[in-house]
Amino acid sequence: MSVEQRWWPDQGSISILVHNYGGQRRNSGEYKENNETNLRLLSTFPCQLVFVQEHDSRLFQEDCSLFSMKGTGMENFHCAYGADKATGEATGLACFGRATSVASIQLLEQDTVTVRKSQGGCLRKFETPIMAVKIHWVVHAVPLVVINVHFHHMAAKQQPGHKAAHLEIFEGISKMARDHGAHLLVGDFNQACPRMAAELSKRRGWTVFADC
């Protein structure tokens, strides 16, 4: 296999892209064009796995199995995205696996920590979605279990009214990791990023290696 054909830096290693590109916030008439531009970038980045946060799930097929946007390059990926188990609403979390390397992606669990708080006279929802997926490889026999998180910035900063959610999120991540035997945690952790390793270590007694 030539270097050009390889989607990882060295034999036996895995290349992963983690990206919050704010697709859910592009609600204008141009959102589709903006999302397609980002998807083309994601589909051409040299990696086997892509984990996204704040993704626009309107672009997914109903069966959640493959990306529906023909011409973006994402039709060559398997995918799974999270829906809140209580409401069924999309969470903006997704995982893509390049079909040349990944045989399938199994959604193991999805949860959302929600804070409802009055702001500007309106009751708003501040949500932190968490999902666990199992990656089944084309060649490798041992699957990879990954947790993807978008830590809401208000909870990450422990703002007034969000301190309980801050602790609940760490407990939720820790429990999901234990229940499914997670190997890797990825996501957009906002201001909580420097504390992720220490918080998870003290909850489960794990040795956690972090790269922020």
mmCIF file of C-alpha atoms in Angstrom:
data_model
loop_
_atom_site.group_PDB
_atom_site.id
_atom_site.type_symbol
_atom_site.label_atom_id
_atom_site.label_comp_id
_atom_site.label_asym_id
_atom_site.label_seq_id
_atom_site.Cartn_x
_atom_site.Cartn_y
_atom_site.Cartn_z
ATOM 1 C CA MET A 1 0.000 0.000 0.000
ATOM 2 C CA SER A 2 1.418 3.386 -0.970
ATOM 3 C CA VAL A 3 1.740 6.298 1.449
ATOM 4 C CA GLU A 4 -0.969 8.148 -0.493
ATOM 5 C CA GLN A 5 -3.441 5.324 0.115
ATOM 6 C CA ARG A 6 -2.901 5.172 3.864
ATOM 7 C CA TRP A 7 -5.215 7.097 6.180
ATOM 8 C CA TRP A 8 -3.048 6.774 9.270
ATOM 9 C CA PRO A 9 0.486 7.941 10.111
ATOM 10 C CA ASP A 10 2.018 4.514 10.697
ATOM 11 C CA GLN A 11 1.045 0.872 10.519
ATOM 12 C CA GLY A 12 -1.026 -0.207 13.517
ATOM 13 C CA SER A 13 -2.015 3.326 14.542
ATOM 14 C CA ILE A 14 -5.342 5.148 14.233
ATOM 15 C CA SER A 15 -5.883 8.707 12.981
ATOM 16 C CA ILE A 16 -8.879 10.554 14.487
ATOM 17 C CA LEU A 17 -10.307 14.022 13.804
ATOM 18 C CA VAL A 18 -12.380 15.724 16.530
ATOM 19 C CA HIS A 19 -14.202 18.872 15.441
ATOM 20 C CA ASN A 20 -16.929 21.234 16.659
ATOM 21 C CA TYR A 21 -17.865 23.286 13.632
ATOM 22 C CA GLY A 22 -21.173 24.727 14.860
ATOM 23 C CA GLY A 23 -23.407 23.320 12.128
ATOM 24 C CA GLN A 24 -26.472 23.583 14.365
ATOM 25 C CA ARG A 25 -25.966 27.328 14.642
ATOM 26 C CA ARG A 26 -26.131 27.850 10.889
ATOM 27 C CA ASN A 27 -29.878 28.291 10.633
ATOM 28 C CA SER A 28 -29.949 30.837 7.807
ATOM 29 C CA GLY A 29 -30.830 29.979 4.237
ATOM 30 C CA GLU A 30 -27.149 29.434 3.536
ATOM 31 C CA TYR A 31 -26.724 26.738 6.195
ATOM 32 C CA LYS A 32 -26.693 23.933 3.630
ATOM 33 C CA GLU A 33 -23.871 25.481 1.622
ATOM 34 C CA ASN A 34 -21.875 26.196 4.785
ATOM 35 C CA ASN A 35 -22.327 22.651 6.043
ATOM 36 C CA GLU A 36 -21.409 21.119 2.701
ATOM 37 C CA THR A 37 -18.165 23.104 2.708
ATOM 38 C CA ASN A 38 -17.293 21.796 6.168
ATOM 39 C CA LEU A 39 -18.262 18.249 5.235
ATOM 40 C CA ARG A 40 -15.962 18.286 2.226
ATOM 41 C CA LEU A 41 -13.131 19.317 4.521
ATOM 42 C CA LEU A 42 -13.998 16.541 6.985
ATOM 43 C CA SER A 43 -14.228 13.944 4.235
ATOM 44 C CA THR A 44 -10.807 14.786 2.805
ATOM 45 C CA PHE A 45 -8.906 15.064 6.097
ATOM 46 C CA PRO A 46 -6.474 12.108 6.323
ATOM 47 C CA CYS A 47 -8.061 10.042 9.093
ATOM 48 C CA GLN A 48 -10.072 6.903 9.746
ATOM 49 C CA LEU A 49 -12.521 8.325 12.300
ATOM 50 C CA VAL A 50 -14.251 11.690 12.645
ATOM 51 C CA PHE A 51 -16.069 12.798 15.800
ATOM 52 C CA VAL A 52 -18.129 15.983 15.610
ATOM 53 C CA GLN A 53 -20.085 18.165 18.007
ATOM 54 C CA GLU A 54 -22.843 20.680 17.174
ATOM 55 C CA HIS A 55 -23.416 18.861 13.930
ATOM 56 C CA ASP A 56 -26.480 19.590 11.806
ATOM 57 C CA SER A 57 -28.333 16.278 11.863
ATOM 58 C CA ARG A 58 -30.808 17.468 9.208
ATOM 59 C CA LEU A 59 -28.232 16.239 6.723
ATOM 60 C CA PHE A 60 -28.445 12.605 7.871
ATOM 61 C CA GLN A 61 -30.483 9.850 6.343
ATOM 62 C CA GLU A 62 -33.357 8.554 8.451
ATOM 63 C CA ASP A 63 -31.709 5.160 8.920
ATOM 64 C CA CYS A 64 -28.657 6.858 10.504
ATOM 65 C CA SER A 65 -26.347 4.459 8.689
ATOM 66 C CA LEU A 66 -24.676 6.522 5.989
ATOM 67 C CA PHE A 67 -24.366 10.168 5.183
ATOM 68 C CA SER A 68 -26.906 11.327 2.634
ATOM 69 C CA MET A 69 -25.068 14.280 1.088
ATOM 70 C CA LYS A 70 -23.854 12.911 -2.225
ATOM 71 C CA GLY A 71 -20.903 14.761 -3.628
ATOM 72 C CA THR A 72 -19.483 15.736 -0.236
ATOM 73 C CA GLY A 73 -17.353 12.603 0.047
ATOM 74 C CA MET A 74 -19.162 11.591 3.242
ATOM 75 C CA GLU A 75 -21.073 8.856 1.429
ATOM 76 C CA ASN A 76 -17.877 6.822 1.806
ATOM 77 C CA PHE A 77 -18.277 6.799 5.605
ATOM 78 C CA HIS A 78 -20.317 4.776 8.057
ATOM 79 C CA CYS A 79 -21.903 6.972 10.690
ATOM 80 C CA ALA A 80 -23.859 7.059 13.921
ATOM 81 C CA TYR A 81 -25.372 10.041 15.640
ATOM 82 C CA GLY A 82 -26.980 10.552 18.995
ATOM 83 C CA ALA A 83 -30.607 11.309 19.795
ATOM 84 C CA ASP A 84 -31.721 12.181 23.310
ATOM 85 C CA LYS A 85 -33.221 9.046 24.861
ATOM 86 C CA ALA A 86 -36.003 11.017 26.596
ATOM 87 C CA THR A 87 -37.110 13.358 23.795
ATOM 88 C CA GLY A 88 -35.729 11.768 20.639
ATOM 89 C CA GLU A 89 -34.247 15.111 19.627
ATOM 90 C CA ALA A 90 -30.894 15.230 17.861
ATOM 91 C CA THR A 91 -27.958 16.111 20.103
ATOM 92 C CA GLY A 92 -25.429 17.336 17.551
ATOM 93 C CA LEU A 93 -22.998 14.491 18.294
ATOM 94 C CA ALA A 94 -21.900 12.148 15.525
ATOM 95 C CA CYS A 95 -19.175 9.681 14.594
ATOM 96 C CA PHE A 96 -18.013 8.864 11.058
ATOM 97 C CA GLY A 97 -15.805 5.942 10.077
ATOM 98 C CA ARG A 98 -14.132 5.678 6.689
ATOM 99 C CA ALA A 99 -15.586 2.601 5.006
ATOM 100 C CA THR A 100 -12.181 1.377 3.813
ATOM 101 C CA SER A 101 -11.128 0.949 7.463
ATOM 102 C CA VAL A 102 -14.366 0.707 9.446
ATOM 103 C CA ALA A 103 -16.867 -2.129 8.982
ATOM 104 C CA SER A 104 -19.617 -0.593 11.135
ATOM 105 C CA ILE A 105 -20.323 1.820 13.983
ATOM 106 C CA GLN A 106 -22.617 0.779 16.818
ATOM 107 C CA LEU A 107 -24.321 3.411 18.977
ATOM 108 C CA LEU A 108 -24.108 1.985 22.507
ATOM 109 C CA GLU A 109 -25.712 4.734 24.573
ATOM 110 C CA GLN A 110 -26.767 8.371 24.395
ATOM 111 C CA ASP A 111 -27.583 10.687 27.287
ATOM 112 C CA THR A 112 -28.043 14.419 27.861
ATOM 113 C CA VAL A 113 -27.520 16.472 31.024
ATOM 114 C CA THR A 114 -29.964 19.388 30.848
ATOM 115 C CA VAL A 115 -30.215 22.595 32.883
ATOM 116 C CA ARG A 116 -33.432 24.612 32.511
ATOM 117 C CA LYS A 117 -32.903 28.211 33.530
ATOM 118 C CA SER A 118 -34.705 31.490 32.996
ATOM 119 C CA GLN A 119 -32.678 33.926 30.928
ATOM 120 C CA GLY A 120 -33.956 37.178 29.481
ATOM 121 C CA GLY A 121 -37.497 36.333 30.486
ATOM 122 C CA CYS A 122 -37.417 32.997 28.649
ATOM 123 C CA LEU A 123 -36.908 29.471 29.966
ATOM 124 C CA ARG A 124 -33.834 28.106 28.180
ATOM 125 C CA LYS A 125 -32.281 24.646 27.972
ATOM 126 C CA PHE A 126 -28.530 24.249 28.421
ATOM 127 C CA GLU A 127 -27.589 20.770 27.262
ATOM 128 C CA THR A 128 -24.485 18.590 27.480
ATOM 129 C CA PRO A 129 -24.886 15.500 25.258
ATOM 130 C CA ILE A 130 -22.805 12.341 25.796
ATOM 131 C CA MET A 131 -22.651 9.360 23.444
ATOM 132 C CA ALA A 132 -20.782 6.050 23.407
ATOM 133 C CA VAL A 133 -20.023 4.176 20.186
ATOM 134 C CA LYS A 134 -18.261 0.935 19.293
ATOM 135 C CA ILE A 135 -16.083 0.931 16.186
ATOM 136 C CA HIS A 136 -15.836 -2.396 14.350
ATOM 137 C CA TRP A 137 -12.842 -2.522 12.016
ATOM 138 C CA VAL A 138 -12.530 -4.100 8.597
ATOM 139 C CA VAL A 139 -9.256 -5.832 9.524
ATOM 140 C CA HIS A 140 -8.633 -5.519 13.276
ATOM 141 C CA ALA A 141 -10.523 -8.004 15.441
ATOM 142 C CA VAL A 142 -10.688 -5.854 18.595
ATOM 143 C CA PRO A 143 -13.309 -3.051 18.430
ATOM 144 C CA LEU A 144 -12.694 0.433 19.809
ATOM 145 C CA VAL A 145 -15.163 2.026 22.258
ATOM 146 C CA VAL A 146 -15.208 5.832 22.267
ATOM 147 C CA ILE A 147 -17.199 8.408 24.230
ATOM 148 C CA ASN A 148 -17.984 11.716 22.519
ATOM 149 C CA VAL A 149 -19.021 14.744 24.628
ATOM 150 C CA HIS A 150 -19.982 18.364 24.106
ATOM 151 C CA PHE A 151 -19.552 19.952 27.556
ATOM 152 C CA HIS A 152 -21.783 23.043 27.640
ATOM 153 C CA HIS A 153 -19.678 26.115 28.350
ATOM 154 C CA MET A 154 -21.944 27.309 31.185
ATOM 155 C CA ALA A 155 -21.611 24.003 33.040
ATOM 156 C CA ALA A 156 -17.900 23.833 32.201
ATOM 157 C CA LYS A 157 -17.351 27.212 33.883
ATOM 158 C CA GLN A 158 -19.624 26.233 36.808
ATOM 159 C CA GLN A 159 -21.731 29.347 36.328
ATOM 160 C CA PRO A 160 -24.526 30.065 38.843
ATOM 161 C CA GLY A 161 -27.258 27.465 38.391
ATOM 162 C CA HIS A 162 -24.911 25.089 36.566
ATOM 163 C CA LYS A 163 -22.653 23.753 39.336
ATOM 164 C CA ALA A 164 -24.771 20.658 39.972
ATOM 165 C CA ALA A 165 -24.760 19.884 36.243
ATOM 166 C CA HIS A 166 -20.974 20.221 36.225
ATOM 167 C CA LEU A 167 -20.680 17.311 38.661
ATOM 168 C CA GLU A 168 -23.507 15.361 37.013
ATOM 169 C CA ILE A 169 -21.717 15.484 33.663
ATOM 170 C CA PHE A 170 -18.531 13.992 35.112
ATOM 171 C CA GLU A 171 -20.572 11.280 36.802
ATOM 172 C CA GLY A 172 -22.401 10.551 33.539
ATOM 173 C CA ILE A 173 -19.197 10.297 31.526
ATOM 174 C CA SER A 174 -17.598 8.122 34.182
ATOM 175 C CA LYS A 175 -20.579 5.753 34.377
ATOM 176 C CA MET A 176 -20.867 5.424 30.609
ATOM 177 C CA ALA A 177 -17.151 4.713 30.321
ATOM 178 C CA ARG A 178 -17.372 2.014 32.987
ATOM 179 C CA ASP A 179 -20.549 0.412 31.628
ATOM 180 C CA HIS A 180 -19.185 0.069 28.095
ATOM 181 C CA GLY A 181 -15.470 -0.379 28.767
ATOM 182 C CA ALA A 182 -14.493 2.801 26.932
ATOM 183 C CA HIS A 183 -10.960 3.123 25.595
ATOM 184 C CA LEU A 184 -11.072 6.778 24.549
ATOM 185 C CA LEU A 185 -12.875 10.017 25.453
ATOM 186 C CA VAL A 186 -13.088 12.799 22.859
ATOM 187 C CA GLY A 187 -15.107 15.984 22.526
ATOM 188 C CA ASP A 188 -15.401 19.696 23.061
ATOM 189 C CA PHE A 189 -14.948 20.181 26.800
ATOM 190 C CA ASN A 190 -14.706 23.975 26.807
ATOM 191 C CA GLN A 191 -13.282 25.306 30.097
ATOM 192 C CA ALA A 192 -13.577 21.889 31.773
ATOM 193 C CA CYS A 193 -10.830 20.461 29.557
ATOM 194 C CA PRO A 194 -7.931 20.903 32.037
ATOM 195 C CA ARG A 195 -9.889 19.007 34.727
ATOM 196 C CA MET A 196 -11.116 16.045 32.686
ATOM 197 C CA ALA A 197 -8.287 13.619 33.504
ATOM 198 C CA ALA A 198 -8.228 14.395 37.236
ATOM 199 C CA GLU A 199 -12.024 14.245 37.643
ATOM 200 C CA LEU A 200 -12.336 10.903 35.862
ATOM 201 C CA SER A 201 -9.322 9.432 37.656
ATOM 202 C CA LYS A 202 -10.655 10.185 41.129
ATOM 203 C CA ARG A 203 -14.094 8.792 40.307
ATOM 204 C CA ARG A 204 -12.986 5.416 38.974
ATOM 205 C CA GLY A 205 -9.401 5.077 40.117
ATOM 206 C CA TRP A 206 -8.224 4.952 36.508
ATOM 207 C CA THR A 207 -4.940 6.152 35.148
ATOM 208 C CA VAL A 208 -6.103 8.679 32.543
ATOM 209 C CA PHE A 209 -3.829 10.113 29.868
ATOM 210 C CA ALA A 210 -4.959 13.471 28.518
ATOM 211 C CA ASP A 211 -4.053 15.614 25.547
ATOM 212 C CA CYS A 212 -5.856 18.966 25.422
#
